Tab-separated table of N, CA and C in Angstrom:
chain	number	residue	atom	x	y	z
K	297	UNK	N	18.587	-5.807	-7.642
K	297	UNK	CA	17.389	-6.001	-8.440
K	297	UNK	C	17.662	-6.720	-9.769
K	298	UNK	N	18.976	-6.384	-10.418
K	298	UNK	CA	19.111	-7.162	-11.850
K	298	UNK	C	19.208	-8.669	-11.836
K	299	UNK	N	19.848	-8.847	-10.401
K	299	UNK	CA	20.081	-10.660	-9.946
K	299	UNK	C	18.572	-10.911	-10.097
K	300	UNK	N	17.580	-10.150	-9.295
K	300	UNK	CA	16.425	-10.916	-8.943
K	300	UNK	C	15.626	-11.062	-10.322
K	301	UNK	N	15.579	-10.097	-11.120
K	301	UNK	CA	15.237	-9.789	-12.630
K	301	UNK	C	15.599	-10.814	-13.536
K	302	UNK	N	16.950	-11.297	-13.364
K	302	UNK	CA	17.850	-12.254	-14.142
K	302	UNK	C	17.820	-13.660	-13.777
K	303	UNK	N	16.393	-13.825	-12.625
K	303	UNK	CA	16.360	-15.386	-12.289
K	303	UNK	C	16.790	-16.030	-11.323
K	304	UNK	N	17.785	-15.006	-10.325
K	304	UNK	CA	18.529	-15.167	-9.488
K	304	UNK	C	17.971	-14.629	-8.061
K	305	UNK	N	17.362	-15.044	-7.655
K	305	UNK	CA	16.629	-14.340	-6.298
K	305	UNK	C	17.794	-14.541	-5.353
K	306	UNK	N	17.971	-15.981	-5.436
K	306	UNK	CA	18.659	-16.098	-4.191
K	306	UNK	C	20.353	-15.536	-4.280
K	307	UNK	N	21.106	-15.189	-5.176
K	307	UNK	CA	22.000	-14.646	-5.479
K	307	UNK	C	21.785	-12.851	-5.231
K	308	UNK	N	20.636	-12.388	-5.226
K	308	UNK	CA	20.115	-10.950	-4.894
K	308	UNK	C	20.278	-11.154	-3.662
K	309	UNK	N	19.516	-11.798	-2.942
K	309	UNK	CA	19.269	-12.067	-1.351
K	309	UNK	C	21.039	-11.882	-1.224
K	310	UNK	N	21.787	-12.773	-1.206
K	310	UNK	CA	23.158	-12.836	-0.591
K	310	UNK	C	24.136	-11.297	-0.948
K	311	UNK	N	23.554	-10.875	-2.155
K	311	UNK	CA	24.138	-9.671	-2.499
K	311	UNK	C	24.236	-8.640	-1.605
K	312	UNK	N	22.676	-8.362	-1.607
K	312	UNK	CA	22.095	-7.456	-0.917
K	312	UNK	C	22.969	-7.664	1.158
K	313	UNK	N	22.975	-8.843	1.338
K	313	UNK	CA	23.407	-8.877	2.684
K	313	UNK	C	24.438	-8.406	2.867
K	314	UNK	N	25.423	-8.942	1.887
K	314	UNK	CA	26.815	-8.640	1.717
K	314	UNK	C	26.568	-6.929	1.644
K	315	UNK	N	25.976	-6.355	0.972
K	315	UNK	CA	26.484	-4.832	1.322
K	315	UNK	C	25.805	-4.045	1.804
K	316	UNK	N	24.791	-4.831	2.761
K	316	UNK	CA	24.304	-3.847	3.812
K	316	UNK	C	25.755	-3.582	4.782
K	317	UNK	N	25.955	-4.553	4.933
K	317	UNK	CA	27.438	-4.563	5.957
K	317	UNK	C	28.449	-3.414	5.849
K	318	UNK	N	28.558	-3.630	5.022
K	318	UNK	CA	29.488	-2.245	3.800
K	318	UNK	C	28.930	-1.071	3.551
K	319	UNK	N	27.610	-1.056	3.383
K	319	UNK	CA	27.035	0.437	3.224
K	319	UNK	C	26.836	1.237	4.319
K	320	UNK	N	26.214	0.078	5.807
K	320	UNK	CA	25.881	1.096	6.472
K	320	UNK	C	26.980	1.796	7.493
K	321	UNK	N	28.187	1.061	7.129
K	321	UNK	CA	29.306	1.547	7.888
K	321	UNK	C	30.367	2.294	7.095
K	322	UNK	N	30.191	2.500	5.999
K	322	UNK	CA	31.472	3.477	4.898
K	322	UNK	C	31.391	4.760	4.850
K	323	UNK	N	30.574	5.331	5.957
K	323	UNK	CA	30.805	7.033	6.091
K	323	UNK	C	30.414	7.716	4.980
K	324	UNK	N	29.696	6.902	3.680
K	324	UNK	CA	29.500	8.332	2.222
K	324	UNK	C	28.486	8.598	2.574
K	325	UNK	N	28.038	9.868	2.217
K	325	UNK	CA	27.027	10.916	2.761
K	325	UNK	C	25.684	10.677	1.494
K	326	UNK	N	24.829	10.012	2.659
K	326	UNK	CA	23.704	9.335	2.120
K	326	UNK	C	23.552	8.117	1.824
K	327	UNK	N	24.360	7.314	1.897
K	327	UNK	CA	24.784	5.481	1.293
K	327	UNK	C	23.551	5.022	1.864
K	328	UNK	N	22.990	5.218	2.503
K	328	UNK	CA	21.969	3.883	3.354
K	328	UNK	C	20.873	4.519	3.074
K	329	UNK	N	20.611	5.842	2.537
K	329	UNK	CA	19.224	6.440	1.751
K	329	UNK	C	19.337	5.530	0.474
K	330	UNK	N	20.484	5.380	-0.403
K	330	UNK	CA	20.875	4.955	-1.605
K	330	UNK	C	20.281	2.872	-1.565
K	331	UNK	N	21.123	2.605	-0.632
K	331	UNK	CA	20.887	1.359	-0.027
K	331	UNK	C	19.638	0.676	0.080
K	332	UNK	N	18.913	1.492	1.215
K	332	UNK	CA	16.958	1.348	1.509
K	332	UNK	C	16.622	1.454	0.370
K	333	UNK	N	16.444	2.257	-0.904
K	333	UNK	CA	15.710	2.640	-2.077
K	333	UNK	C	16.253	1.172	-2.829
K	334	UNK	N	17.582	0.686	-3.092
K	334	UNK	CA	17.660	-0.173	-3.861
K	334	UNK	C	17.046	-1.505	-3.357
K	335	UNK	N	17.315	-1.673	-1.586
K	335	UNK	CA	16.333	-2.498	-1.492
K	335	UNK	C	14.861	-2.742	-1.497
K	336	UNK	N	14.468	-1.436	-1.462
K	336	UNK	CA	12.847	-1.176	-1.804
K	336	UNK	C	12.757	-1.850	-3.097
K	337	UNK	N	13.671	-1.490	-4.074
K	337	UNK	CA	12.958	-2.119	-5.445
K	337	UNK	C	12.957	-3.454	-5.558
K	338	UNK	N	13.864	-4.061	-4.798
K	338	UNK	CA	13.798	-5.508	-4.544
K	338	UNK	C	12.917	-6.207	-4.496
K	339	UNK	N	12.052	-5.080	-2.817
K	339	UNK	CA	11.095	-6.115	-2.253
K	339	UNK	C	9.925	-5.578	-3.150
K	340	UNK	N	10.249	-4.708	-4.082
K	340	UNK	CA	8.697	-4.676	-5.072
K	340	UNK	C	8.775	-5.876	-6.257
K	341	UNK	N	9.939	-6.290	-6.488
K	341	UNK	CA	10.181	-6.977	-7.763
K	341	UNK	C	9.551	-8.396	-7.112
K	342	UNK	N	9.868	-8.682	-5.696
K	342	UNK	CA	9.817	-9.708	-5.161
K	342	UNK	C	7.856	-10.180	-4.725
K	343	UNK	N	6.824	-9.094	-4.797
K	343	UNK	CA	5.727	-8.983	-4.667
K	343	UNK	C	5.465	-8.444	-3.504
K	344	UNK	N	5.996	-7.749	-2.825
K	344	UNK	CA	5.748	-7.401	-1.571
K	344	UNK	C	6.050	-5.946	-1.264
K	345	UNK	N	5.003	-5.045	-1.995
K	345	UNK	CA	4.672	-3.715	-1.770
K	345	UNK	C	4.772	-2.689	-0.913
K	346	UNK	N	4.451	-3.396	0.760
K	346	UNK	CA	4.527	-3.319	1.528
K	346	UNK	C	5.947	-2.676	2.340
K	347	UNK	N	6.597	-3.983	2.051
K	347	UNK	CA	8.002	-4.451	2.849
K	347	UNK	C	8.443	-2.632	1.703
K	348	UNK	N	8.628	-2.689	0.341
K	348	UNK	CA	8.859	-1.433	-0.370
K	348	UNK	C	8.904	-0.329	0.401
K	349	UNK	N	7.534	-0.030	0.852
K	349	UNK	CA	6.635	1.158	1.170
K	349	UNK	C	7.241	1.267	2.345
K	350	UNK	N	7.883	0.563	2.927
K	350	UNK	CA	8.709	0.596	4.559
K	350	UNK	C	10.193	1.017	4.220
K	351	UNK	N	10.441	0.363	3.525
K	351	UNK	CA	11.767	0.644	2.989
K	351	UNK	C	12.159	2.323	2.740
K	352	UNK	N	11.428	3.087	1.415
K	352	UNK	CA	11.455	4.272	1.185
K	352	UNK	C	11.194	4.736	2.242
K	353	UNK	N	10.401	4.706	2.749
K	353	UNK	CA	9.858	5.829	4.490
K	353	UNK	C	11.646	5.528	5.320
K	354	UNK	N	11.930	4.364	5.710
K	354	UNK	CA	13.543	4.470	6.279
K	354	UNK	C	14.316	5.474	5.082
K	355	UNK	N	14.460	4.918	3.837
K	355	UNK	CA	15.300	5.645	3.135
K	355	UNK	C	15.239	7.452	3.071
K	356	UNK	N	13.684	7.890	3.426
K	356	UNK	CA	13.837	9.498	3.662
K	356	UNK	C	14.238	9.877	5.067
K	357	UNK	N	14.435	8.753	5.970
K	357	UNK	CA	15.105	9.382	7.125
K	357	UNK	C	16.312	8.622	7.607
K	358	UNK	N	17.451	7.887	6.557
K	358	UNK	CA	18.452	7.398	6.824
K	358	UNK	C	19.869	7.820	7.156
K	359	UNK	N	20.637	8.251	7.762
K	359	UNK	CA	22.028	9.114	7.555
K	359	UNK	C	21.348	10.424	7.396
K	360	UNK	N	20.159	10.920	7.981
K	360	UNK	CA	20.157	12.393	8.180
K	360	UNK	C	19.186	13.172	7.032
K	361	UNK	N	19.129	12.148	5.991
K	361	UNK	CA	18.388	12.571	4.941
K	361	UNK	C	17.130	13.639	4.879
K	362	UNK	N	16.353	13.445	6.126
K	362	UNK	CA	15.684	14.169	6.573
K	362	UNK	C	15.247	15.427	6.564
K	363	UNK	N	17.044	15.743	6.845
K	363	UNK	CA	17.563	17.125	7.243
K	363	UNK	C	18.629	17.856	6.066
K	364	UNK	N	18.590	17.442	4.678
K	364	UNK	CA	19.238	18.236	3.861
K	364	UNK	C	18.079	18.762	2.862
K	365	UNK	N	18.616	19.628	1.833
K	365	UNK	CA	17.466	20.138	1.043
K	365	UNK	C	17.174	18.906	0.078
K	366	UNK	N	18.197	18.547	-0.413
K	366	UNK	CA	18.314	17.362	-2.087
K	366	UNK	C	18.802	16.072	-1.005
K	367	UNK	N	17.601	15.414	-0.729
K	367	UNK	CA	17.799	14.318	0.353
K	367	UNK	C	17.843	12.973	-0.626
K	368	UNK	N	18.799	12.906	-1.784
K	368	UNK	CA	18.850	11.814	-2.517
K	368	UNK	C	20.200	11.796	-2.967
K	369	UNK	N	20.351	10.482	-3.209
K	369	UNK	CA	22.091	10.012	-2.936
K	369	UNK	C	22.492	10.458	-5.022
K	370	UNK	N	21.376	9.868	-5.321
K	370	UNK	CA	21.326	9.986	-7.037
K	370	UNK	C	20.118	9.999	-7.893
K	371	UNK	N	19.928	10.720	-8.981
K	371	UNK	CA	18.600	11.082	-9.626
K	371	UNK	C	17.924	9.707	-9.647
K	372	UNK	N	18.583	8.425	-9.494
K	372	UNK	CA	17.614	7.199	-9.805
K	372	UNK	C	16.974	7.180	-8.030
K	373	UNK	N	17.646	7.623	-7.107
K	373	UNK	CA	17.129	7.653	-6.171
K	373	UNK	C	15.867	8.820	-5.943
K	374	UNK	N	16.115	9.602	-6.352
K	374	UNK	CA	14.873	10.547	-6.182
K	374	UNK	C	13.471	9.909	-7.293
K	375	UNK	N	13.851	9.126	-8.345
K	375	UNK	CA	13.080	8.694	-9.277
K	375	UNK	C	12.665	7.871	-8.561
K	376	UNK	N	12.556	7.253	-7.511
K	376	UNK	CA	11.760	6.197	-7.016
K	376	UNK	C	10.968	6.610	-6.209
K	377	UNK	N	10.396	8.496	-6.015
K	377	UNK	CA	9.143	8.768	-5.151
K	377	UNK	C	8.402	9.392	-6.177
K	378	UNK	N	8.722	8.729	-7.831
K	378	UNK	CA	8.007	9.365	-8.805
K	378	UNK	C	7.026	9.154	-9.296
């Protein structure tokens, strides 16, 4: 989001690809709840509310999230169903 913030869309775009690759395969417990939410803010920065609103709904059921009590990777992650 700071690339896309900072003028840099298309440097976000390549970011973001680069560590889906990496997130959704590194085994930390919750990474791709963490992941979906950061790309949610993306696609809100980017005008597209929507694509967001899809995003968070994956991110509460990503790696199991579902199924713990504190289903957020970090307080900025829970701050984004605020």
């Amino acid at each position: 989001p700071a690339l896309h913030a900072g003028g840099r869309p298309d440097l976000a775009e390549q970011a973001l690809r680069r560590a889906a690759q990496t997130v959704l395969r590194n085994g930390v417990d919750l990474a791709a709840n963490h992941f979906f939410g950061i790309a949610a803010v993306l696609e809100l920065l980017r005008g597209r509310p929507e694509a967001a609103a899809v995003l968070l709904g994956a991110a509460r059921s990503a790696g199991g999230a579902d199924r713990v009590t504190m289903a957020f990777r970090t307080p900025s992650s829970l701050a984004y169903y605020m």
